[in-house]
Amino acid sequence: MRPPFSWIRPEPWGIHVVPADCWIDPARPVERALVTHGHADHARGGHGQTVATPETLAIMKLRYQTDAGATPVAYSESIALAGDVRATYVPAGHVLGSAQILLEHAGERVVVTGDYKRRTDPTCPPFEVTPCDIFITEATFGLPLFSHPPIAEEMAKLLDRLAAHPDACVLVGAYALGKAQRVIAELRAAGHHAPIYLHGAMERMCRLYEEHGIDLGELRLVSDHGKDDIRGHIVICPPSALNDRWSRRLPDPITAMASGWMRVRQRARQKNVELPLIISDHADWGELTRTIAEVNPQETWITHGREEALLRWCQLHQRRARALALVGYEDEDD
């Protein structure tokens, strides 16, 4: 008799769906890949076939020049894979196009979350709780110390600092896919409708978001304007540019960083950040544990993050769990 769930096999560089001979978010090129979202630690080029949401495929085309073999799957759409496996893409609430993947085979259900968050985000559909037998969850912020504050509070901190320094600018480090667009959209929701200035590396992804219906308001490139134009405004740049020579063209920049890691003061000091903004596109500790309880799987598999604490939480709550030793998952999109 076949052991239960033997058809889903975690390997060091990805999750292998054995009957369909395909991989989820593999760290190396494969013939068939199911991709949860467009961040580089989950998506890459070189696959023979890439199955993902249309938005994720557009992001991959822009970032990694991948197009051949692209197979789009809309949210809630189910597709038949080889070996009598069905895959359904469900919103993950992480970034534009991000999805959990529900796999069904032989009466068993497995959900692979990819990265996810439970907070409202104007740039992507919200996470949907999907009952399953095996729940494969991320644990990027899988420690009790991580409790993300309401984003409205972080936007208020940013706007208060800007108002207090009208002759300067606030330079916000934010990752180019997801974080930058969310910060801009949340600023608009908070009533900030002034032009927002961009580092050149942010422009193409912001335009892609706009092409997919996300209103980001008036955006201007720093390179097209002088210091006096930028005074009293917010500038968005990659984290690597916060203390780069590029920032010298700005009027007395106040450095800020939008990241869940800004909860750790040492990280802010290491990056010379004056205004830490605790804004994450991942679930915090409370959201991780609440999600496991709501999904209520037979077993939880924990990956790419702080697996040990979440594993211990599951054990203390009489929930079967195991940590997976997957490689190649980083904090690019924190």
Short mmCIF file of C-alpha atoms in Angstrom, two decimals:
data_model
loop_
_atom_site.label_atom_id
_atom_site.label_comp_id
_atom_site.label_asym_id
_atom_site.label_seq_id
_atom_site.Cartn_x
_atom_site.Cartn_y
_atom_site.Cartn_z
CA MET A 1 0.00 0.00 0.00
CA ARG A 2 1.32 3.47 -0.91
CA PRO A 3 2.37 5.55 2.12
CA PRO A 4 0.29 8.73 2.49
CA PHE A 5 1.71 11.86 0.85
CA SER A 6 4.62 9.97 -0.69
CA TRP A 7 3.84 11.81 -3.93
CA ILE A 8 5.07 15.16 -2.55
CA ARG A 9 8.77 15.11 -1.81
CA PRO A 10 10.87 17.98 -0.41
CA GLU A 11 14.36 18.05 -1.88
CA PRO A 12 17.13 20.51 -0.92
CA TRP A 13 16.51 22.72 -3.98
CA GLY A 14 12.71 22.49 -4.31
CA ILE A 15 9.53 20.54 -3.71
CA HIS A 16 9.05 17.67 -6.14
CA VAL A 17 5.54 16.68 -7.19
CA VAL A 18 6.46 13.11 -8.12
CA PRO A 19 3.51 11.85 -10.24
CA ALA A 20 3.56 15.02 -12.36
CA ASP A 21 7.38 15.21 -12.39
CA CYS A 22 7.28 18.95 -11.73
CA TRP A 23 8.84 21.19 -9.09
CA ILE A 24 7.57 24.09 -7.00
CA ASP A 25 9.86 27.15 -6.88
CA PRO A 26 12.95 25.13 -7.83
CA ALA A 27 16.35 26.73 -7.26
CA ARG A 28 17.70 25.40 -10.57
CA PRO A 29 16.26 24.97 -14.08
CA VAL A 30 13.84 22.08 -14.52
CA GLU A 31 11.59 20.84 -17.29
CA ARG A 32 8.35 21.81 -15.47
CA ALA A 33 8.15 24.45 -12.71
CA LEU A 34 5.18 25.71 -10.71
CA VAL A 35 6.13 29.18 -9.45
CA THR A 36 4.44 30.95 -6.53
CA HIS A 37 5.67 34.50 -7.21
CA GLY A 38 8.31 36.59 -8.93
CA HIS A 39 11.01 37.17 -6.29
CA ALA A 40 14.40 35.82 -7.29
CA ASP A 41 14.57 33.25 -4.48
CA HIS A 42 11.42 31.60 -5.87
CA ALA A 43 11.45 32.41 -9.59
CA ARG A 44 14.22 32.00 -12.14
CA GLY A 45 14.71 31.50 -15.85
CA GLY A 46 15.70 28.40 -17.75
CA HIS A 47 12.69 26.17 -17.13
CA GLY A 48 11.15 24.26 -20.00
CA GLN A 49 7.64 25.17 -18.79
CA THR A 50 6.73 27.75 -16.15
CA VAL A 51 3.23 27.65 -14.63
CA ALA A 52 2.27 30.80 -12.70
CA THR A 53 -0.31 33.56 -12.53
CA PRO A 54 -0.31 35.99 -15.47
CA GLU A 55 1.08 38.73 -13.22
CA THR A 56 3.96 36.55 -12.04
CA LEU A 57 4.77 35.57 -15.61
CA ALA A 58 4.85 39.27 -16.58
CA ILE A 59 7.19 39.98 -13.66
CA MET A 60 9.45 37.07 -14.65
CA LYS A 61 9.55 38.29 -18.25
CA LEU A 62 10.59 41.75 -17.07
CA ARG A 63 13.14 40.60 -14.50
CA TYR A 64 14.58 37.43 -15.99
CA GLN A 65 13.69 37.72 -19.70
CA THR A 66 11.69 34.49 -19.51
CA ASP A 67 8.86 33.97 -21.96
CA ALA A 68 9.15 30.57 -23.65
CA GLY A 69 7.05 27.86 -22.02
CA ALA A 70 4.98 30.30 -19.96
CA THR A 71 1.64 28.80 -18.88
CA PRO A 72 -0.70 31.29 -17.17
CA VAL A 73 -3.12 30.15 -14.45
CA ALA A 74 -5.63 32.62 -13.01
CA TYR A 75 -6.54 32.68 -9.33
CA SER A 76 -9.00 29.89 -8.42
CA GLU A 77 -8.36 28.17 -11.76
CA SER A 78 -7.47 24.47 -11.55
CA ILE A 79 -5.26 22.76 -14.08
CA ALA A 80 -4.65 19.07 -14.65
CA LEU A 81 -1.05 17.92 -14.40
CA ALA A 82 0.39 14.56 -15.36
CA GLY A 83 -0.07 11.64 -12.97
CA ASP A 84 -3.63 12.63 -12.00
CA VAL A 85 -2.51 15.72 -10.05
CA ARG A 86 -4.53 18.93 -10.00
CA ALA A 87 -3.07 22.33 -9.15
CA THR A 88 -5.06 25.41 -8.12
CA TYR A 89 -3.54 28.85 -7.61
CA VAL A 90 -4.90 30.73 -4.57
CA PRO A 91 -4.02 34.33 -3.52
CA ALA A 92 -1.12 34.59 -1.06
CA GLY A 93 -1.26 38.34 -0.35
CA HIS A 94 2.52 38.72 -0.69
CA VAL A 95 3.10 40.77 -3.86
CA LEU A 96 1.41 41.27 -7.23
CA GLY A 97 0.60 37.85 -8.69
CA SER A 98 1.70 35.86 -5.64
CA ALA A 99 -0.10 32.58 -5.08
CA GLN A 100 -0.34 29.59 -2.83
CA ILE A 101 -0.47 26.36 -4.81
CA LEU A 102 -3.06 23.75 -3.81
CA LEU A 103 -2.10 20.29 -5.05
CA GLU A 104 -4.64 17.44 -5.06
CA HIS A 105 -3.85 13.78 -5.71
CA ALA A 106 -5.40 10.49 -4.61
CA GLY A 107 -7.79 12.25 -2.25
CA GLU A 108 -4.98 14.16 -0.49
CA ARG A 109 -4.53 17.94 -0.43
CA VAL A 110 -1.25 19.82 -0.04
CA VAL A 111 -0.89 23.62 0.05
CA VAL A 112 2.47 25.27 -0.68
CA THR A 113 2.24 28.88 0.46
CA GLY A 114 5.37 30.35 -1.08
CA ASP A 115 5.67 33.68 0.78
CA TYR A 116 2.54 35.25 2.25
CA LYS A 117 1.12 37.86 4.58
CA ARG A 118 -2.27 38.38 6.21
CA ARG A 119 -2.35 42.20 6.25
CA THR A 120 -4.41 44.16 3.73
CA ASP A 121 -2.32 45.31 0.76
CA PRO A 122 -3.77 47.60 -1.95
CA THR A 123 -1.42 46.10 -4.55
CA CYS A 124 -2.56 42.45 -4.44
CA PRO A 125 -5.53 40.23 -3.47
CA PRO A 126 -5.63 39.07 0.16
CA PHE A 127 -4.46 35.69 1.42
CA GLU A 128 -7.15 33.00 1.32
CA VAL A 129 -7.23 30.30 3.99
CA THR A 130 -7.35 26.95 2.16
CA PRO A 131 -8.02 23.77 4.15
CA CYS A 132 -5.59 20.96 3.40
CA ASP A 133 -3.90 17.87 4.82
CA ILE A 134 -0.30 19.10 4.50
CA PHE A 135 0.41 22.83 4.90
CA ILE A 136 3.86 23.91 3.69
CA THR A 137 4.46 27.35 5.20
CA GLU A 138 7.24 29.89 5.14
CA ALA A 139 8.72 31.12 8.43
CA THR A 140 10.71 34.23 7.49
CA PHE A 141 9.59 36.01 10.66
CA GLY A 142 9.02 32.86 12.67
CA LEU A 143 10.07 34.23 16.06
CA PRO A 144 7.76 35.66 18.75
CA LEU A 145 9.62 38.98 18.77
CA PHE A 146 8.31 39.78 15.29
CA SER A 147 5.00 41.59 15.55
CA HIS A 148 4.46 43.98 12.65
CA PRO A 149 2.68 47.23 13.61
CA PRO A 150 -0.29 48.56 11.60
CA ILE A 151 1.05 50.03 8.38
CA ALA A 152 -0.96 53.22 8.95
CA GLU A 153 1.29 53.94 11.95
CA GLU A 154 4.42 53.56 9.83
CA MET A 155 2.99 55.82 7.10
CA ALA A 156 2.20 58.44 9.77
CA LYS A 157 5.82 58.29 11.03
CA LEU A 158 7.06 58.82 7.48
CA LEU A 159 4.72 61.71 6.71
CA ASP A 160 5.38 63.39 10.09
CA ARG A 161 9.12 63.30 9.47
CA LEU A 162 8.62 64.75 5.99
CA ALA A 163 6.44 67.57 7.33
CA ALA A 164 9.02 68.41 10.01
CA HIS A 165 11.79 68.84 7.43
CA PRO A 166 10.31 70.72 4.45
CA ASP A 167 13.75 71.66 3.05
CA ALA A 168 14.96 68.05 3.00
CA CYS A 169 13.60 64.87 1.50
CA VAL A 170 12.92 61.44 2.95
CA LEU A 171 14.76 58.69 1.09
CA VAL A 172 13.04 55.32 1.58
CA GLY A 173 14.91 52.12 0.83
CA ALA A 174 12.44 49.52 -0.45
CA TYR A 175 12.82 46.41 -2.57
CA ALA A 176 11.96 46.97 -6.22
CA LEU A 177 9.31 44.23 -6.45
CA GLY A 178 6.41 44.53 -4.04
CA LYS A 179 7.70 46.68 -1.20
CA ALA A 180 8.24 49.86 -3.23
CA GLN A 181 4.80 49.69 -4.84
CA ARG A 182 3.10 48.89 -1.55
CA VAL A 183 4.75 51.85 0.18
CA ILE A 184 3.63 54.16 -2.64
CA ALA A 185 0.08 52.79 -2.63
CA GLU A 186 -0.16 53.08 1.17
CA LEU A 187 1.08 56.67 1.01
CA ARG A 188 -1.68 57.44 -1.47
CA ALA A 189 -4.22 55.77 0.82
CA ALA A 190 -2.94 57.97 3.67
CA GLY A 191 -3.74 61.06 1.60
CA HIS A 192 -0.26 61.86 0.28
CA HIS A 193 -0.90 62.81 -3.35
CA ALA A 194 2.26 64.81 -4.06
CA PRO A 195 4.68 63.47 -6.68
CA ILE A 196 6.91 60.65 -5.45
CA TYR A 197 10.41 60.46 -6.87
CA LEU A 198 12.02 57.20 -7.98
CA HIS A 199 15.51 55.85 -8.43
CA GLY A 200 15.80 54.68 -12.03
CA ALA A 201 15.94 51.03 -10.95
CA MET A 202 12.37 51.25 -9.62
CA GLU A 203 10.64 52.63 -12.70
CA ARG A 204 9.99 49.54 -14.83
CA MET A 205 8.44 47.51 -12.02
CA CYS A 206 6.24 50.41 -10.95
CA ARG A 207 5.04 50.79 -14.56
CA LEU A 208 4.29 47.07 -14.71
CA TYR A 209 2.14 47.40 -11.57
CA GLU A 210 0.29 50.28 -13.20
CA GLU A 211 -0.28 48.17 -16.32
CA HIS A 212 -1.99 45.64 -14.05
CA GLY A 213 -4.38 48.20 -12.60
CA ILE A 214 -2.50 49.42 -9.52
CA ASP A 215 -2.80 53.22 -9.25
CA LEU A 216 0.45 54.69 -7.90
CA GLY A 217 -0.26 58.35 -8.62
CA GLU A 218 2.31 60.73 -10.08
CA LEU A 219 5.82 59.24 -10.18
CA ARG A 220 8.92 61.14 -11.27
CA LEU A 221 12.48 60.03 -11.89
CA VAL A 222 15.14 61.67 -9.72
CA SER A 223 17.41 61.83 -12.76
CA ASP A 224 15.00 64.24 -14.50
CA HIS A 225 14.96 66.79 -11.68
CA GLY A 226 17.22 69.01 -9.59
CA LYS A 227 17.59 69.25 -5.82
CA ASP A 228 15.13 72.11 -5.44
CA ASP A 229 12.38 70.10 -7.16
CA ILE A 230 12.86 67.22 -4.73
CA ARG A 231 12.86 69.23 -1.48
CA GLY A 232 9.90 68.33 0.71
CA HIS A 233 9.21 65.11 -1.18
CA ILE A 234 9.57 61.36 -0.72
CA VAL A 235 12.09 59.43 -2.78
CA ILE A 236 12.02 55.63 -3.20
CA CYS A 237 15.22 53.74 -3.98
CA PRO A 238 16.69 50.24 -3.70
CA PRO A 239 18.20 49.56 -0.25
CA SER A 240 21.66 49.41 -1.84
CA ALA A 241 21.33 53.07 -2.91
CA LEU A 242 20.57 54.48 0.56
CA ASN A 243 24.20 55.32 1.29
CA ASP A 244 25.46 55.21 -2.27
CA ARG A 245 27.03 58.09 -4.22
CA TRP A 246 23.70 58.38 -6.05
CA SER A 247 22.04 59.78 -2.91
CA ARG A 248 24.39 62.80 -2.90
CA ARG A 249 22.27 64.42 -5.59
CA LEU A 250 19.36 64.66 -3.12
CA PRO A 251 18.59 67.62 -0.79
CA ASP A 252 19.66 66.63 2.75
CA PRO A 253 18.08 63.15 2.61
CA ILE A 254 16.67 61.58 5.75
CA THR A 255 17.30 57.87 5.29
CA ALA A 256 14.46 55.45 5.94
CA MET A 257 14.11 51.73 5.31
CA ALA A 258 10.87 49.77 4.82
CA SER A 259 11.42 46.24 6.08
CA GLY A 260 10.18 43.78 8.66
CA TRP A 261 13.80 43.52 9.79
CA MET A 262 13.64 47.10 11.07
CA ARG A 263 12.13 45.57 14.20
CA VAL A 264 15.75 44.58 14.99
CA ARG A 265 17.51 47.81 15.96
CA GLN A 266 20.93 46.45 15.12
CA ARG A 267 19.87 46.00 11.49
CA ALA A 268 18.82 49.64 11.31
CA ARG A 269 22.14 50.77 12.79
CA GLN A 270 24.11 48.57 10.41
CA LYS A 271 22.41 50.23 7.44
CA ASN A 272 22.71 53.77 8.90
CA VAL A 273 18.92 54.13 8.83
CA GLU A 274 17.58 57.22 10.61
CA LEU A 275 13.89 56.30 10.24
CA PRO A 276 13.17 52.56 10.52
CA LEU A 277 9.80 51.64 9.01
CA ILE A 278 8.58 48.21 10.09
CA ILE A 279 6.75 47.22 6.91
CA SER A 280 6.84 43.60 5.84
CA ASP A 281 5.30 41.56 3.04
CA HIS A 282 5.61 38.40 5.16
CA ALA A 283 3.42 37.10 7.97
CA ASP A 284 4.65 37.91 11.46
CA TRP A 285 4.70 35.41 14.35
CA GLY A 286 1.07 35.92 15.29
CA GLU A 287 -0.08 35.59 11.70
CA LEU A 288 1.96 32.45 11.11
CA THR A 289 0.53 30.69 14.15
CA ARG A 290 -3.01 31.93 13.47
CA THR A 291 -2.83 30.72 9.89
CA ILE A 292 -1.75 27.22 10.93
CA ALA A 293 -4.63 27.10 13.40
CA GLU A 294 -7.14 28.28 10.78
CA VAL A 295 -5.92 25.92 8.05
CA ASN A 296 -5.83 23.12 10.64
CA PRO A 297 -3.79 20.62 8.60
CA GLN A 298 -2.90 17.08 9.60
CA GLU A 299 0.74 18.14 9.42
CA THR A 300 2.67 21.38 8.90
CA TRP A 301 5.93 21.54 6.97
CA ILE A 302 8.03 24.63 7.71
CA THR A 303 10.58 26.17 5.38
CA HIS A 304 12.85 29.13 4.54
CA GLY A 305 13.03 31.05 7.75
CA ARG A 306 13.14 30.56 11.51
CA GLU A 307 11.85 26.99 11.37
CA GLU A 308 12.86 25.89 14.88
CA ALA A 309 10.60 28.25 16.85
CA LEU A 310 7.55 27.56 14.70
CA LEU A 311 8.24 23.84 14.88
CA ARG A 312 8.36 24.09 18.67
CA TRP A 313 5.07 26.04 18.71
CA CYS A 314 3.42 23.27 16.70
CA GLN A 315 4.73 20.64 19.09
CA LEU A 316 3.49 22.56 22.14
CA HIS A 317 0.04 22.76 20.54
CA GLN A 318 -0.06 19.05 19.69
CA ARG A 319 0.30 19.66 15.98
CA ARG A 320 2.42 17.39 13.83
CA ALA A 321 5.16 19.33 12.08
CA ARG A 322 8.56 19.04 10.46
CA ALA A 323 11.19 21.48 9.22
CA LEU A 324 12.36 21.24 5.63
CA ALA A 325 15.99 21.80 4.66
CA LEU A 326 15.45 23.75 1.44
CA VAL A 327 18.24 25.92 0.08
CA GLY A 328 18.37 29.19 -1.81
CA TYR A 329 15.66 31.14 0.02
CA GLU A 330 16.75 34.59 1.12
CA ASP A 331 15.36 37.84 2.51
CA GLU A 332 15.20 39.78 -0.75
CA ASP A 333 11.52 40.58 -0.31
CA ASP A 334 11.29 41.22 3.42
#
